[in-house]
Amino acid sequence: MRRSRTSAFVPTRSPAPTGAGGGLLPTRDLAAAWILVVLIAVPAWALTIGQARDMGVEPGTMGMALPLFLLLWVTMMAAMMLPSMAPVALTWVRGIGRQSSGWTRAARSIEFVGGYLLVWTAFGLLAYAALAFTGGLVDDHPTAGRWIGSIAFLLAGLYQLGPLKHVCLRHCRDPLSRLVRYAGFRRPARDLRVGVHHGAYCVGCCAGLMVVLIPLGVMNVAAMAGLALVIFMEKLWSRGFFLTSVVGVAFLVLALLAPFQDWLLPGLQDSMPSMDGM
């Protein structure tokens, strides 16, 4: 029986990558891996929450210089992305451990992680430019914040429902085949290339979700936690593709509501007059 292209392209249910049948790591190693993830992710979240408490939620870059913004951005991404990308990362690092030892193993592992963070740092440059532009626009035209927020939710919703999102999500949900491909990468800098390659797919998978930080606020801890949960479930839950569509539709609804609901735009709020004053 032939399956239609549509059903093959947008599956609603598939085996969870780390669940039964995923087979990336044995149960014992998987438990140890998640302990390591917690030990890294918890401090990253603690630093992010502490910084957010000091800075609050404001439009634009909140006066941060680019180096400070990138430092906070990478910390945020480590907190938000690590749990969902851990199975692939830890499996690759485990493979490094079988082939290398001592300083070579440490250097190769750092090279892999560095490649992954390099991609998110590059995306952080785009995020900084977008926040600087929208922040300046809101400062000059306070009421523009509502339309900026609406456009941001619209773009995020369309991206969630678009083909690029599904291609990248499929990569992240089927990492075993990618690990086989990565094994064919040649030196030098093979581990760096693997980190960059997987990081690029991760950015492609999460780019739409990151866009909503413009209206919600880049240092909005509640928004970051919610997005981190969505990212985790999209990649590791058996109905991740279905969740992607639900979130996309929800963003489209928020795009319609944003011009009339200031509470949806805390990241664009300080410079906007209230609806009562219009």
PDB file of C-alpha atoms in Angstrom:
ATOM      1  CA  MET A   1       0.000   0.000   0.000  1.00  0.00           C
ATOM      2  CA  ARG A   2       1.315   3.434  -0.929  1.00  0.00           C
ATOM      3  CA  ARG A   3       1.193   6.188   1.669  1.00  0.00           C
ATOM      4  CA  SER A   4       0.306   9.707   0.638  1.00  0.00           C
ATOM      5  CA  ARG A   5       3.020  12.325   0.622  1.00  0.00           C
ATOM      6  CA  THR A   6       1.147  14.428   3.135  1.00  0.00           C
ATOM      7  CA  SER A   7       0.879  11.709   5.755  1.00  0.00           C
ATOM      8  CA  ALA A   8       4.542  10.807   5.285  1.00  0.00           C
ATOM      9  CA  PHE A   9       5.622  14.432   5.561  1.00  0.00           C
ATOM     10  CA  VAL A  10       3.683  15.428   8.676  1.00  0.00           C
ATOM     11  CA  PRO A  11       3.368  12.436  10.994  1.00  0.00           C
ATOM     12  CA  THR A  12       1.371  13.028  14.159  1.00  0.00           C
ATOM     13  CA  ARG A  13       2.816  10.156  16.127  1.00  0.00           C
ATOM     14  CA  SER A  14       6.208   8.485  16.096  1.00  0.00           C
ATOM     15  CA  PRO A  15       8.382   6.634  18.591  1.00  0.00           C
ATOM     16  CA  ALA A  16      10.007   8.924  21.125  1.00  0.00           C
ATOM     17  CA  PRO A  17      13.736   9.166  20.302  1.00  0.00           C
ATOM     18  CA  THR A  18      14.824   8.169  23.784  1.00  0.00           C
ATOM     19  CA  GLY A  19      11.954   5.876  24.634  1.00  0.00           C
ATOM     20  CA  ALA A  20      11.364   2.236  23.907  1.00  0.00           C
ATOM     21  CA  GLY A  21      12.622   1.539  20.443  1.00  0.00           C
ATOM     22  CA  GLY A  22      14.720   4.689  20.343  1.00  0.00           C
ATOM     23  CA  GLY A  23      17.804   2.850  21.512  1.00  0.00           C
ATOM     24  CA  LEU A  24      20.231   5.751  21.590  1.00  0.00           C
ATOM     25  CA  LEU A  25      21.544   4.804  25.024  1.00  0.00           C
ATOM     26  CA  PRO A  26      21.121   1.794  27.315  1.00  0.00           C
ATOM     27  CA  THR A  27      18.859   2.419  30.312  1.00  0.00           C
ATOM     28  CA  ARG A  28      21.752   2.662  32.770  1.00  0.00           C
ATOM     29  CA  ASP A  29      23.703   5.110  30.623  1.00  0.00           C
ATOM     30  CA  LEU A  30      20.540   7.089  29.903  1.00  0.00           C
ATOM     31  CA  ALA A  31      19.919   7.556  33.629  1.00  0.00           C
ATOM     32  CA  ALA A  32      23.481   8.760  34.148  1.00  0.00           C
ATOM     33  CA  ALA A  33      23.123  11.067  31.149  1.00  0.00           C
ATOM     34  CA  TRP A  34      20.020  12.733  32.573  1.00  0.00           C
ATOM     35  CA  ILE A  35      21.769  13.236  35.910  1.00  0.00           C
ATOM     36  CA  LEU A  36      24.559  15.037  34.050  1.00  0.00           C
ATOM     37  CA  VAL A  37      22.007  17.131  32.158  1.00  0.00           C
ATOM     38  CA  VAL A  38      20.395  18.195  35.435  1.00  0.00           C
ATOM     39  CA  LEU A  39      23.774  19.110  36.935  1.00  0.00           C
ATOM     40  CA  ILE A  40      24.477  21.413  33.992  1.00  0.00           C
ATOM     41  CA  ALA A  41      20.991  22.746  33.292  1.00  0.00           C
ATOM     42  CA  VAL A  42      20.142  23.709  36.871  1.00  0.00           C
ATOM     43  CA  PRO A  43      23.063  26.174  37.262  1.00  0.00           C
ATOM     44  CA  ALA A  44      22.291  27.601  33.805  1.00  0.00           C
ATOM     45  CA  TRP A  45      18.682  28.202  34.844  1.00  0.00           C
ATOM     46  CA  ALA A  46      19.818  29.667  38.170  1.00  0.00           C
ATOM     47  CA  LEU A  47      22.087  32.165  36.403  1.00  0.00           C
ATOM     48  CA  THR A  48      19.356  33.037  33.894  1.00  0.00           C
ATOM     49  CA  ILE A  49      16.713  33.568  36.582  1.00  0.00           C
ATOM     50  CA  GLY A  50      19.073  35.647  38.715  1.00  0.00           C
ATOM     51  CA  GLN A  51      19.966  37.894  35.799  1.00  0.00           C
ATOM     52  CA  ALA A  52      16.330  38.214  34.734  1.00  0.00           C
ATOM     53  CA  ARG A  53      15.344  39.232  38.256  1.00  0.00           C
ATOM     54  CA  ASP A  54      17.924  42.032  38.205  1.00  0.00           C
ATOM     55  CA  MET A  55      17.037  43.279  34.724  1.00  0.00           C
ATOM     56  CA  GLY A  56      13.286  42.759  34.482  1.00  0.00           C
ATOM     57  CA  VAL A  57      11.383  42.603  31.203  1.00  0.00           C
ATOM     58  CA  GLU A  58      11.872  45.586  28.907  1.00  0.00           C
ATOM     59  CA  PRO A  59      11.684  46.266  25.171  1.00  0.00           C
ATOM     60  CA  GLY A  60      14.674  45.713  22.911  1.00  0.00           C
ATOM     61  CA  THR A  61      18.111  44.792  24.186  1.00  0.00           C
ATOM     62  CA  MET A  62      17.490  46.466  27.563  1.00  0.00           C
ATOM     63  CA  GLY A  63      20.610  48.560  27.095  1.00  0.00           C
ATOM     64  CA  MET A  64      22.945  45.547  27.007  1.00  0.00           C
ATOM     65  CA  ALA A  65      26.104  45.731  24.939  1.00  0.00           C
ATOM     66  CA  LEU A  66      26.521  42.948  22.394  1.00  0.00           C
ATOM     67  CA  PRO A  67      29.147  40.903  24.341  1.00  0.00           C
ATOM     68  CA  LEU A  68      26.999  40.840  27.495  1.00  0.00           C
ATOM     69  CA  PHE A  69      23.894  39.984  25.488  1.00  0.00           C
ATOM     70  CA  LEU A  70      25.653  37.067  23.760  1.00  0.00           C
ATOM     71  CA  LEU A  71      26.925  35.765  27.104  1.00  0.00           C
ATOM     72  CA  LEU A  72      23.410  35.810  28.549  1.00  0.00           C
ATOM     73  CA  TRP A  73      21.977  34.413  25.321  1.00  0.00           C
ATOM     74  CA  VAL A  74      24.304  31.393  25.320  1.00  0.00           C
ATOM     75  CA  THR A  75      23.508  30.774  28.998  1.00  0.00           C
ATOM     76  CA  MET A  76      19.789  30.913  28.201  1.00  0.00           C
ATOM     77  CA  MET A  77      20.172  28.541  25.282  1.00  0.00           C
ATOM     78  CA  ALA A  78      22.149  26.097  27.422  1.00  0.00           C
ATOM     79  CA  ALA A  79      19.327  26.136  29.969  1.00  0.00           C
ATOM     80  CA  MET A  80      16.542  25.791  27.389  1.00  0.00           C
ATOM     81  CA  MET A  81      18.091  23.460  24.801  1.00  0.00           C
ATOM     82  CA  LEU A  82      20.288  21.081  26.778  1.00  0.00           C
ATOM     83  CA  PRO A  83      17.542  18.701  27.970  1.00  0.00           C
ATOM     84  CA  SER A  84      16.148  18.231  24.451  1.00  0.00           C
ATOM     85  CA  MET A  85      19.495  17.836  22.644  1.00  0.00           C
ATOM     86  CA  ALA A  86      21.158  15.772  25.373  1.00  0.00           C
ATOM     87  CA  PRO A  87      20.441  12.316  23.853  1.00  0.00           C
ATOM     88  CA  VAL A  88      22.291  13.142  20.626  1.00  0.00           C
ATOM     89  CA  ALA A  89      25.108  15.005  22.366  1.00  0.00           C
ATOM     90  CA  LEU A  90      25.727  12.356  24.987  1.00  0.00           C
ATOM     91  CA  THR A  91      25.607   9.545  22.453  1.00  0.00           C
ATOM     92  CA  TRP A  92      28.173  11.294  20.279  1.00  0.00           C
ATOM     93  CA  VAL A  93      30.402  12.072  23.261  1.00  0.00           C
ATOM     94  CA  ARG A  94      30.086   8.441  24.336  1.00  0.00           C
ATOM     95  CA  GLY A  95      31.332   7.440  20.887  1.00  0.00           C
ATOM     96  CA  ILE A  96      34.250   9.856  21.291  1.00  0.00           C
ATOM     97  CA  GLY A  97      35.073   8.133  24.573  1.00  0.00           C
ATOM     98  CA  ARG A  98      35.329   4.772  22.811  1.00  0.00           C
ATOM     99  CA  GLN A  99      37.782   6.129  20.243  1.00  0.00           C
ATOM    100  CA  SER A 100      39.867   8.473  22.395  1.00  0.00           C
ATOM    101  CA  SER A 101      41.126   8.900  25.912  1.00  0.00           C
ATOM    102  CA  GLY A 102      42.569  11.530  28.218  1.00  0.00           C
ATOM    103  CA  TRP A 103      43.114  15.002  26.816  1.00  0.00           C
ATOM    104  CA  THR A 104      42.142  13.926  23.297  1.00  0.00           C
ATOM    105  CA  ARG A 105      38.703  12.830  24.474  1.00  0.00           C
ATOM    106  CA  ALA A 106      38.224  16.069  26.434  1.00  0.00           C
ATOM    107  CA  ALA A 107      39.351  18.212  23.494  1.00  0.00           C
ATOM    108  CA  ARG A 108      37.047  16.420  21.059  1.00  0.00           C
ATOM    109  CA  SER A 109      34.083  16.731  23.416  1.00  0.00           C
ATOM    110  CA  ILE A 110      34.740  20.458  23.885  1.00  0.00           C
ATOM    111  CA  GLU A 111      35.057  20.817  20.116  1.00  0.00           C
ATOM    112  CA  PHE A 112      31.628  19.229  19.610  1.00  0.00           C
ATOM    113  CA  VAL A 113      29.914  21.366  22.259  1.00  0.00           C
ATOM    114  CA  GLY A 114      31.736  24.449  20.957  1.00  0.00           C
ATOM    115  CA  GLY A 115      30.393  23.857  17.451  1.00  0.00           C
ATOM    116  CA  TYR A 116      26.849  23.572  18.779  1.00  0.00           C
ATOM    117  CA  LEU A 117      27.134  26.767  20.836  1.00  0.00           C
ATOM    118  CA  LEU A 118      28.804  28.569  17.927  1.00  0.00           C
ATOM    119  CA  VAL A 119      25.632  28.203  15.862  1.00  0.00           C
ATOM    120  CA  TRP A 120      23.458  29.512  18.704  1.00  0.00           C
ATOM    121  CA  THR A 121      25.881  32.412  19.191  1.00  0.00           C
ATOM    122  CA  ALA A 122      25.508  33.309  15.511  1.00  0.00           C
ATOM    123  CA  PHE A 123      21.734  33.163  15.921  1.00  0.00           C
ATOM    124  CA  GLY A 124      22.163  35.405  18.962  1.00  0.00           C
ATOM    125  CA  LEU A 125      23.648  38.062  16.676  1.00  0.00           C
ATOM    126  CA  LEU A 126      20.460  38.005  14.613  1.00  0.00           C
ATOM    127  CA  ALA A 127      18.365  38.106  17.792  1.00  0.00           C
ATOM    128  CA  TYR A 128      20.314  41.130  19.057  1.00  0.00           C
ATOM    129  CA  ALA A 129      19.807  42.965  15.755  1.00  0.00           C
ATOM    130  CA  ALA A 130      16.072  42.176  15.764  1.00  0.00           C
ATOM    131  CA  LEU A 131      15.655  43.299  19.385  1.00  0.00           C
ATOM    132  CA  ALA A 132      17.647  46.491  18.782  1.00  0.00           C
ATOM    133  CA  PHE A 133      15.515  47.310  15.737  1.00  0.00           C
ATOM    134  CA  THR A 134      12.164  46.613  17.403  1.00  0.00           C
ATOM    135  CA  GLY A 135      13.218  48.347  20.625  1.00  0.00           C
ATOM    136  CA  GLY A 136      14.202  51.486  18.730  1.00  0.00           C
ATOM    137  CA  LEU A 137      10.992  51.393  16.726  1.00  0.00           C
ATOM    138  CA  VAL A 138       8.877  51.125  19.875  1.00  0.00           C
ATOM    139  CA  ASP A 139      10.792  53.991  21.495  1.00  0.00           C
ATOM    140  CA  ASP A 140      10.068  56.232  18.495  1.00  0.00           C
ATOM    141  CA  HIS A 141       6.523  54.998  17.902  1.00  0.00           C
ATOM    142  CA  PRO A 142       5.046  53.541  21.134  1.00  0.00           C
ATOM    143  CA  THR A 143       1.870  52.196  19.535  1.00  0.00           C
ATOM    144  CA  ALA A 144       3.943  50.217  17.015  1.00  0.00           C
ATOM    145  CA  GLY A 145       4.603  47.664  19.740  1.00  0.00           C
ATOM    146  CA  ARG A 146       1.193  46.091  19.270  1.00  0.00           C
ATOM    147  CA  TRP A 147       1.770  45.510  15.575  1.00  0.00           C
ATOM    148  CA  ILE A 148       5.308  44.301  16.134  1.00  0.00           C
ATOM    149  CA  GLY A 149       3.950  41.767  18.599  1.00  0.00           C
ATOM    150  CA  SER A 150       1.230  40.702  16.201  1.00  0.00           C
ATOM    151  CA  ILE A 151       3.728  40.241  13.358  1.00  0.00           C
ATOM    152  CA  ALA A 152       6.076  38.276  15.628  1.00  0.00           C
ATOM    153  CA  PHE A 153       3.316  35.849  16.652  1.00  0.00           C
ATOM    154  CA  LEU A 154       2.200  35.577  13.016  1.00  0.00           C
ATOM    155  CA  LEU A 155       5.711  34.725  11.799  1.00  0.00           C
ATOM    156  CA  ALA A 156       6.182  32.240  14.624  1.00  0.00           C
ATOM    157  CA  GLY A 157       2.872  30.543  13.840  1.00  0.00           C
ATOM    158  CA  LEU A 158       3.545  30.292  10.124  1.00  0.00           C
ATOM    159  CA  TYR A 159       7.025  28.924  10.796  1.00  0.00           C
ATOM    160  CA  GLN A 160       5.658  26.278  13.173  1.00  0.00           C
ATOM    161  CA  LEU A 161       3.309  25.082  10.443  1.00  0.00           C
ATOM    162  CA  GLY A 162       5.835  25.387   7.600  1.00  0.00           C
ATOM    163  CA  PRO A 163       8.013  22.750   5.900  1.00  0.00           C
ATOM    164  CA  LEU A 164      11.394  23.930   7.251  1.00  0.00           C
ATOM    165  CA  LYS A 165      10.231  23.402  10.835  1.00  0.00           C
ATOM    166  CA  HIS A 166       9.171  19.841  10.056  1.00  0.00           C
ATOM    167  CA  VAL A 167      12.414  19.011   8.229  1.00  0.00           C
ATOM    168  CA  CYS A 168      14.509  20.217  11.171  1.00  0.00           C
ATOM    169  CA  LEU A 169      12.243  18.588  13.754  1.00  0.00           C
ATOM    170  CA  ARG A 170      12.437  15.285  11.911  1.00  0.00           C
ATOM    171  CA  HIS A 171      16.236  15.512  12.130  1.00  0.00           C
ATOM    172  CA  CYS A 172      16.092  16.135  15.874  1.00  0.00           C
ATOM    173  CA  ARG A 173      13.557  13.330  16.429  1.00  0.00           C
ATOM    174  CA  ASP A 174      15.508  10.766  14.384  1.00  0.00           C
ATOM    175  CA  PRO A 175      19.077  11.377  15.564  1.00  0.00           C
ATOM    176  CA  LEU A 176      20.300   7.804  15.184  1.00  0.00           C
ATOM    177  CA  SER A 177      20.432   8.019  11.387  1.00  0.00           C
ATOM    178  CA  ARG A 178      22.229  11.364  11.683  1.00  0.00           C
ATOM    179  CA  LEU A 179      24.818   9.888  14.036  1.00  0.00           C
ATOM    180  CA  VAL A 180      25.568   7.245  11.415  1.00  0.00           C
ATOM    181  CA  ARG A 181      26.055  10.014   8.869  1.00  0.00           C
ATOM    182  CA  TYR A 182      28.236  11.998  11.271  1.00  0.00           C
ATOM    183  CA  ALA A 183      30.505   8.983  11.653  1.00  0.00           C
ATOM    184  CA  GLY A 184      31.413   9.459   7.992  1.00  0.00           C
ATOM    185  CA  PHE A 185      32.650  13.023   8.514  1.00  0.00           C
ATOM    186  CA  ARG A 186      36.392  13.286   7.947  1.00  0.00           C
ATOM    187  CA  ARG A 187      38.965  15.039  10.021  1.00  0.00           C
ATOM    188  CA  PRO A 188      40.188  17.648  10.740  1.00  0.00           C
ATOM    189  CA  ALA A 189      37.601  19.356  12.920  1.00  0.00           C
ATOM    190  CA  ARG A 190      35.115  16.500  12.519  1.00  0.00           C
ATOM    191  CA  ASP A 191      33.619  17.004  15.975  1.00  0.00           C
ATOM    192  CA  LEU A 192      33.326  20.744  15.395  1.00  0.00           C
ATOM    193  CA  ARG A 193      31.484  20.053  12.131  1.00  0.00           C
ATOM    194  CA  VAL A 194      29.143  17.621  13.869  1.00  0.00           C
ATOM    195  CA  GLY A 195      28.365  20.220  16.544  1.00  0.00           C
ATOM    196  CA  VAL A 196      27.738  22.927  13.936  1.00  0.00           C
ATOM    197  CA  HIS A 197      25.610  20.625  11.783  1.00  0.00           C
ATOM    198  CA  HIS A 198      23.405  19.453  14.634  1.00  0.00           C
ATOM    199  CA  GLY A 199      23.266  22.984  16.057  1.00  0.00           C
ATOM    200  CA  ALA A 200      22.033  24.322  12.715  1.00  0.00           C
ATOM    201  CA  TYR A 201      19.163  21.836  12.690  1.00  0.00           C
ATOM    202  CA  CYS A 202      18.405  22.697  16.309  1.00  0.00           C
ATOM    203  CA  VAL A 203      18.233  26.401  15.445  1.00  0.00           C
ATOM    204  CA  GLY A 204      16.006  25.589  12.479  1.00  0.00           C
ATOM    205  CA  CYS A 205      13.741  23.587  14.756  1.00  0.00           C
ATOM    206  CA  CYS A 206      13.444  26.327  17.386  1.00  0.00           C
ATOM    207  CA  ALA A 207      13.740  29.574  15.396  1.00  0.00           C
ATOM    208  CA  GLY A 208       9.997  30.211  15.270  1.00  0.00           C
ATOM    209  CA  LEU A 209       9.669  29.705  19.004  1.00  0.00           C
ATOM    210  CA  MET A 210      12.498  32.151  19.665  1.00  0.00           C
ATOM    211  CA  VAL A 211      10.717  34.863  17.658  1.00  0.00           C
ATOM    212  CA  VAL A 212       7.990  35.147  20.288  1.00  0.00           C
ATOM    213  CA  LEU A 213      10.591  36.344  22.807  1.00  0.00           C
ATOM    214  CA  ILE A 214      10.315  39.731  21.062  1.00  0.00           C
ATOM    215  CA  PRO A 215       6.776  40.388  22.335  1.00  0.00           C
ATOM    216  CA  LEU A 216       7.078  38.221  25.455  1.00  0.00           C
ATOM    217  CA  GLY A 217      10.464  39.611  26.534  1.00  0.00           C
ATOM    218  CA  VAL A 218      13.886  38.087  26.061  1.00  0.00           C
ATOM    219  CA  MET A 219      14.410  37.903  29.848  1.00  0.00           C
ATOM    220  CA  ASN A 220      10.889  36.680  30.613  1.00  0.00           C
ATOM    221  CA  VAL A 221      11.575  33.584  32.749  1.00  0.00           C
ATOM    222  CA  ALA A 222       8.011  32.259  32.499  1.00  0.00           C
ATOM    223  CA  ALA A 223       8.149  32.510  28.700  1.00  0.00           C
ATOM    224  CA  MET A 224      11.560  30.818  28.595  1.00  0.00           C
ATOM    225  CA  ALA A 225      10.339  27.965  30.789  1.00  0.00           C
ATOM    226  CA  GLY A 226       7.236  27.492  28.645  1.00  0.00           C
ATOM    227  CA  LEU A 227       9.237  27.484  25.426  1.00  0.00           C
ATOM    228  CA  ALA A 228      11.786  25.065  26.912  1.00  0.00           C
ATOM    229  CA  LEU A 229       8.951  22.670  27.760  1.00  0.00           C
ATOM    230  CA  VAL A 230       7.528  22.940  24.236  1.00  0.00           C
ATOM    231  CA  ILE A 231      10.965  22.299  22.710  1.00  0.00           C
ATOM    232  CA  PHE A 232      11.507  19.295  24.976  1.00  0.00           C
ATOM    233  CA  MET A 233       8.123  17.756  24.134  1.00  0.00           C
ATOM    234  CA  GLU A 234       8.376  18.473  20.407  1.00  0.00           C
ATOM    235  CA  LYS A 235      11.642  16.565  20.191  1.00  0.00           C
ATOM    236  CA  LEU A 236      11.073  13.746  22.655  1.00  0.00           C
ATOM    237  CA  TRP A 237       7.310  13.169  22.925  1.00  0.00           C
ATOM    238  CA  SER A 238       5.732  10.627  20.581  1.00  0.00           C
ATOM    239  CA  ARG A 239       3.164  13.263  19.502  1.00  0.00           C
ATOM    240  CA  GLY A 240       5.704  16.000  19.017  1.00  0.00           C
ATOM    241  CA  PHE A 241       4.595  16.820  15.480  1.00  0.00           C
ATOM    242  CA  PHE A 242       1.020  17.232  16.653  1.00  0.00           C
ATOM    243  CA  LEU A 243       2.175  19.587  19.422  1.00  0.00           C
ATOM    244  CA  THR A 244       4.078  21.637  16.833  1.00  0.00           C
ATOM    245  CA  SER A 245       0.864  22.213  14.877  1.00  0.00           C
ATOM    246  CA  VAL A 246      -1.121  23.061  18.013  1.00  0.00           C
ATOM    247  CA  VAL A 247       1.462  25.643  19.077  1.00  0.00           C
ATOM    248  CA  GLY A 248       1.516  27.089  15.558  1.00  0.00           C
ATOM    249  CA  VAL A 249      -2.246  27.584  15.530  1.00  0.00           C
ATOM    250  CA  ALA A 250      -2.085  29.092  19.036  1.00  0.00           C
ATOM    251  CA  PHE A 251       0.489  31.631  17.826  1.00  0.00           C
ATOM    252  CA  LEU A 252      -1.776  32.597  14.926  1.00  0.00           C
ATOM    253  CA  VAL A 253      -4.613  33.214  17.384  1.00  0.00           C
ATOM    254  CA  LEU A 254      -2.304  35.339  19.539  1.00  0.00           C
ATOM    255  CA  ALA A 255      -1.331  37.316  16.427  1.00  0.00           C
ATOM    256  CA  LEU A 256      -4.989  38.324  16.062  1.00  0.00           C
ATOM    257  CA  LEU A 257      -5.330  39.232  19.736  1.00  0.00           C
ATOM    258  CA  ALA A 258      -1.996  41.022  20.252  1.00  0.00           C
ATOM    259  CA  PRO A 259      -3.026  44.482  18.922  1.00  0.00           C
ATOM    260  CA  PHE A 260      -5.840  44.613  21.481  1.00  0.00           C
ATOM    261  CA  GLN A 261      -4.346  42.811  24.498  1.00  0.00           C
ATOM    262  CA  ASP A 262      -1.391  44.541  26.141  1.00  0.00           C
ATOM    263  CA  TRP A 263      -0.848  41.639  28.548  1.00  0.00           C
ATOM    264  CA  LEU A 264       0.365  39.551  25.615  1.00  0.00           C
ATOM    265  CA  LEU A 265       3.216  42.003  24.996  1.00  0.00           C
ATOM    266  CA  PRO A 266       5.267  42.377  28.192  1.00  0.00           C
ATOM    267  CA  GLY A 267       8.454  42.635  26.125  1.00  0.00           C
ATOM    268  CA  LEU A 268       7.051  45.666  24.283  1.00  0.00           C
ATOM    269  CA  GLN A 269       5.083  47.173  27.126  1.00  0.00           C
ATOM    270  CA  ASP A 270       7.156  49.856  28.839  1.00  0.00           C
ATOM    271  CA  SER A 271       7.000  52.295  25.967  1.00  0.00           C
ATOM    272  CA  MET A 272       3.405  51.604  24.948  1.00  0.00           C
ATOM    273  CA  PRO A 273       0.488  53.713  26.141  1.00  0.00           C
ATOM    274  CA  SER A 274      -2.401  51.724  27.571  1.00  0.00           C
ATOM    275  CA  MET A 275      -5.481  51.036  25.497  1.00  0.00           C
ATOM    276  CA  ASP A 276      -7.449  53.219  27.917  1.00  0.00           C
ATOM    277  CA  GLY A 277      -5.368  56.206  26.941  1.00  0.00           C
ATOM    278  CA  MET A 278      -6.078  55.863  23.250  1.00  0.00           C
TER     279      MET A 278
END
